[in-house]
PDB file of C-alpha atoms in Angstrom:
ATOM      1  CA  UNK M 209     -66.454  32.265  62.231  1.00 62.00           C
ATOM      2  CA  UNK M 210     -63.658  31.621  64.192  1.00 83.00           C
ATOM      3  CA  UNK M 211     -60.308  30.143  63.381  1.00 94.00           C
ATOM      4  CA  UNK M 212     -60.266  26.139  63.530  1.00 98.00           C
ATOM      5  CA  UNK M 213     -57.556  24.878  65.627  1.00 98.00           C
ATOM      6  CA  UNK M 214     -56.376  20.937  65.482  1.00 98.00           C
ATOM      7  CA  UNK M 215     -54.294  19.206  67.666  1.00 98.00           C
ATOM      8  CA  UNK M 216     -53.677  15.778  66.540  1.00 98.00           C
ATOM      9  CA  UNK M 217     -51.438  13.141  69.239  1.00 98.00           C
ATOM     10  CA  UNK M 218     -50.331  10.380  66.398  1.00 98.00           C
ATOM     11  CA  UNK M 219     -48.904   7.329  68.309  1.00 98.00           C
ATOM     12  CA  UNK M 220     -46.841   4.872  65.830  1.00 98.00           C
ATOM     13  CA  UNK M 221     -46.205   1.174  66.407  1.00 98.00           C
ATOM     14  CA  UNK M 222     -42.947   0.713  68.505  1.00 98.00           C
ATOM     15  CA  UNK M 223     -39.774   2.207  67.145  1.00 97.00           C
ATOM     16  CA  UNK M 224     -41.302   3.538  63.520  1.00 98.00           C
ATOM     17  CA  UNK M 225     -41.703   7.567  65.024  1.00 98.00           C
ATOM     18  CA  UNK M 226     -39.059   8.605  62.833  1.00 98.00           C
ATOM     19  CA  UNK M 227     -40.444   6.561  60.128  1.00 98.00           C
ATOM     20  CA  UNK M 228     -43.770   8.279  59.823  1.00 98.00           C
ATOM     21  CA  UNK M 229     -42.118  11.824  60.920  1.00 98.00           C
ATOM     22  CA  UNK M 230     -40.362  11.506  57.488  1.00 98.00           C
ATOM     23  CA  UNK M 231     -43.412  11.190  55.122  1.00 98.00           C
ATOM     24  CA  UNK M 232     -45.372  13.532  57.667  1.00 98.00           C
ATOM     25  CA  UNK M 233     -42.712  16.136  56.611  1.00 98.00           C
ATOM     26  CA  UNK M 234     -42.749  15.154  52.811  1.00 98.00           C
ATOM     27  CA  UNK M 235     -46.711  15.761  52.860  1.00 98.00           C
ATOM     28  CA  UNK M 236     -46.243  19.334  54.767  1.00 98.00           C
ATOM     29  CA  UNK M 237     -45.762  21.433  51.492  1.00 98.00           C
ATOM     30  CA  UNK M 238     -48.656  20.047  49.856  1.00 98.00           C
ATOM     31  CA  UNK M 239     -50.640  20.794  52.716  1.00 98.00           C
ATOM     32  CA  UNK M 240     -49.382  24.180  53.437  1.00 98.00           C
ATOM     33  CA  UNK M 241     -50.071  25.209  49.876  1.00 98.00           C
ATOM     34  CA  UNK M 242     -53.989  24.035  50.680  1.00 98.00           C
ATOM     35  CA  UNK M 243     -56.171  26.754  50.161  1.00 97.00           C
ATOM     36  CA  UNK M 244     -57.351  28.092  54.027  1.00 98.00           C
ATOM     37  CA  UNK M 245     -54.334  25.962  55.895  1.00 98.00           C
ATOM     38  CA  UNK M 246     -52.636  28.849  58.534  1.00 98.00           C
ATOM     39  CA  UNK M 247     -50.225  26.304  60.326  1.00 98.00           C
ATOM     40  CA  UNK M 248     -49.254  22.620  59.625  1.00 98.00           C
ATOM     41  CA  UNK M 249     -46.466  21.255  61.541  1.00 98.00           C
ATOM     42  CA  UNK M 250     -45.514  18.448  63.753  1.00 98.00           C
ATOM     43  CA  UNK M 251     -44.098  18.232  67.379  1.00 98.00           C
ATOM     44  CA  UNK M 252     -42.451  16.244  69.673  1.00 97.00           C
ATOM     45  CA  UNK M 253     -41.130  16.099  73.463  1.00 95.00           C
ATOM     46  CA  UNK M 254     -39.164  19.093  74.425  1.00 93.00           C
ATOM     47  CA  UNK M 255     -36.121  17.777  75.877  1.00 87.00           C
ATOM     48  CA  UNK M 256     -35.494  21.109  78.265  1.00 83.00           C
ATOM     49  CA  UNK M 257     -39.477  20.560  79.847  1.00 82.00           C
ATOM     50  CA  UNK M 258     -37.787  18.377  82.716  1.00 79.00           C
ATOM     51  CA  UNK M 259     -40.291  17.438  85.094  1.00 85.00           C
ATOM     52  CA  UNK M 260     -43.049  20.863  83.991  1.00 86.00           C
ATOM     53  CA  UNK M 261     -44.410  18.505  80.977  1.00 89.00           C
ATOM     54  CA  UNK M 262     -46.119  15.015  80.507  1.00 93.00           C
ATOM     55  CA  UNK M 263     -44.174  13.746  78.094  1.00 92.00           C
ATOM     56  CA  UNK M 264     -45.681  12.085  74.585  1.00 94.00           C
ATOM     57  CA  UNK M 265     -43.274   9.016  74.678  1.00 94.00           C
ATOM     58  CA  UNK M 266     -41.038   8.141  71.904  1.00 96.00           C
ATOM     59  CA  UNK M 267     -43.273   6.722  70.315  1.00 98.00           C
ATOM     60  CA  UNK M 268     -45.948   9.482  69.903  1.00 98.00           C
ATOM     61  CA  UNK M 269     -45.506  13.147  67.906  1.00 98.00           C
ATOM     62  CA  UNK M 270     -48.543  15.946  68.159  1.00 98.00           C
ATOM     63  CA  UNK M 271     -49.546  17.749  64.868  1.00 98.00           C
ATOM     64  CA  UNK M 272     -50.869  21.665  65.464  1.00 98.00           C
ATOM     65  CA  UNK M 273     -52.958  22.798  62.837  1.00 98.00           C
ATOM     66  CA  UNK M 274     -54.714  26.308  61.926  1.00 98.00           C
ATOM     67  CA  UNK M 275     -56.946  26.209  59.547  1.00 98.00           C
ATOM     68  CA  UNK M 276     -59.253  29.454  58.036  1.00 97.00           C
ATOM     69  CA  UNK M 277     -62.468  27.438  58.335  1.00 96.00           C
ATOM     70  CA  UNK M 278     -64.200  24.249  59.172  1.00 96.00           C
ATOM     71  CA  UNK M 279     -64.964  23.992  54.907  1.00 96.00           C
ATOM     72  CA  UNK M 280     -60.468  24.425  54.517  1.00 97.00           C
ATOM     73  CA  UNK M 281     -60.357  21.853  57.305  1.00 97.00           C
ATOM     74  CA  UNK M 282     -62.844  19.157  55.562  1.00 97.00           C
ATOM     75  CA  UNK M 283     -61.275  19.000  52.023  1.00 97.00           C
ATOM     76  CA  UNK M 284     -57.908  18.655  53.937  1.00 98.00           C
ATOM     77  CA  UNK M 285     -59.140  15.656  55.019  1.00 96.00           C
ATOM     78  CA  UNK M 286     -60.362  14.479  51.636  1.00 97.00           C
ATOM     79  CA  UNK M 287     -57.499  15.527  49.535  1.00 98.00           C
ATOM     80  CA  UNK M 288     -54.913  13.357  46.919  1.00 97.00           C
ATOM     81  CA  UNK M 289     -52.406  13.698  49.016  1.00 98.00           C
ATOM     82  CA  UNK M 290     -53.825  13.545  52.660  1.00 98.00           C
ATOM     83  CA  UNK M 291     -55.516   9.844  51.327  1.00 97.00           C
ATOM     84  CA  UNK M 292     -51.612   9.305  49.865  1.00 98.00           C
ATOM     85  CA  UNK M 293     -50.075   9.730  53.377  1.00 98.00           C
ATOM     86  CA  UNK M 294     -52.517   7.746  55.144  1.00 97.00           C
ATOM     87  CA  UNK M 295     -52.324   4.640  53.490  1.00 98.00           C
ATOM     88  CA  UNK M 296     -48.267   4.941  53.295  1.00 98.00           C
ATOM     89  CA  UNK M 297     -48.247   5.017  57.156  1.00 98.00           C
ATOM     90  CA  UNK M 298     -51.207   3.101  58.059  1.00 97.00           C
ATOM     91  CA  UNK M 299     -49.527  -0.007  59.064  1.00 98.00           C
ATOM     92  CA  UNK M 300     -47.200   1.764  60.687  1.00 98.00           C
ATOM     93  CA  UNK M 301     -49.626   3.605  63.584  1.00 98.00           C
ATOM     94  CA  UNK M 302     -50.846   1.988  66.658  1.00 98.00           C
ATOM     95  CA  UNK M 303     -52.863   5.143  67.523  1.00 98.00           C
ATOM     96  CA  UNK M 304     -54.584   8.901  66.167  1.00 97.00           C
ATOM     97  CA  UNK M 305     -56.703  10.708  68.337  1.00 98.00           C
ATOM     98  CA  UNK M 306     -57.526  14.214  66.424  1.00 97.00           C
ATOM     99  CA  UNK M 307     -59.158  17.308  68.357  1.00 98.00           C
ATOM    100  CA  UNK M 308     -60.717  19.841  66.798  1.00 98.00           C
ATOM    101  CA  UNK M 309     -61.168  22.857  69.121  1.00 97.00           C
ATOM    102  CA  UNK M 310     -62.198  26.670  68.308  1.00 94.00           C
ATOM    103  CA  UNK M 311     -61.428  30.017  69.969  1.00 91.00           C
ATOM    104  CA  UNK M 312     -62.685  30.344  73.618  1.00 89.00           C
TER     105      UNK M 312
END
């Protein structure tokens, strides 16, 4: 089986981006030390694109994820501290759309 890829757009209620960013980046170690996670890291609008990229907003950051398997992938979803995050940022998102893609 292939490598799992995620990309993840997370769009937060006006203004609270940096907000979220900051327990998104509190939760990374604890997620990186998941058994099967490869890459865990958020991203935002490259200043430097100019006019080459559509931009997220400033109110939207991506997450790229690499995961070993679909099985690492599914108990990231279910663990202590995923459940943690969400409901500390919940009321704070306006949007998550989550794509999970494999190897062409």
């Amino acid at each position: 089986m292939s490598m799992v890829h995620v990309f993840a757009l997370i769009t937060t209620k006006p203004g609270q981006r940096d907000a979220v960013l900051e327990k998104f980046r509190a939760n990374v170690p604890a997620v990186e030390a998941e058994a099967g996670c490869i890459e865990y890291r958020p991203v935002v609008d490259m200043d430097e694109a100019g006019s080459f990229q559509t931009p997220l907003g400033p109110d939207t950051f991506g997450v790229i994820e690499k995961w070993e398997s679909m099985a690492a992938l599914q108990a990231h979803a279910v663990a202590p501290h995923m459940k943690a995050y969400g409901a500390a940022v919940k009321d704070m998102l306006a949007d998550r759309v989550i794509h999970v893609l494999s190897d062409a």
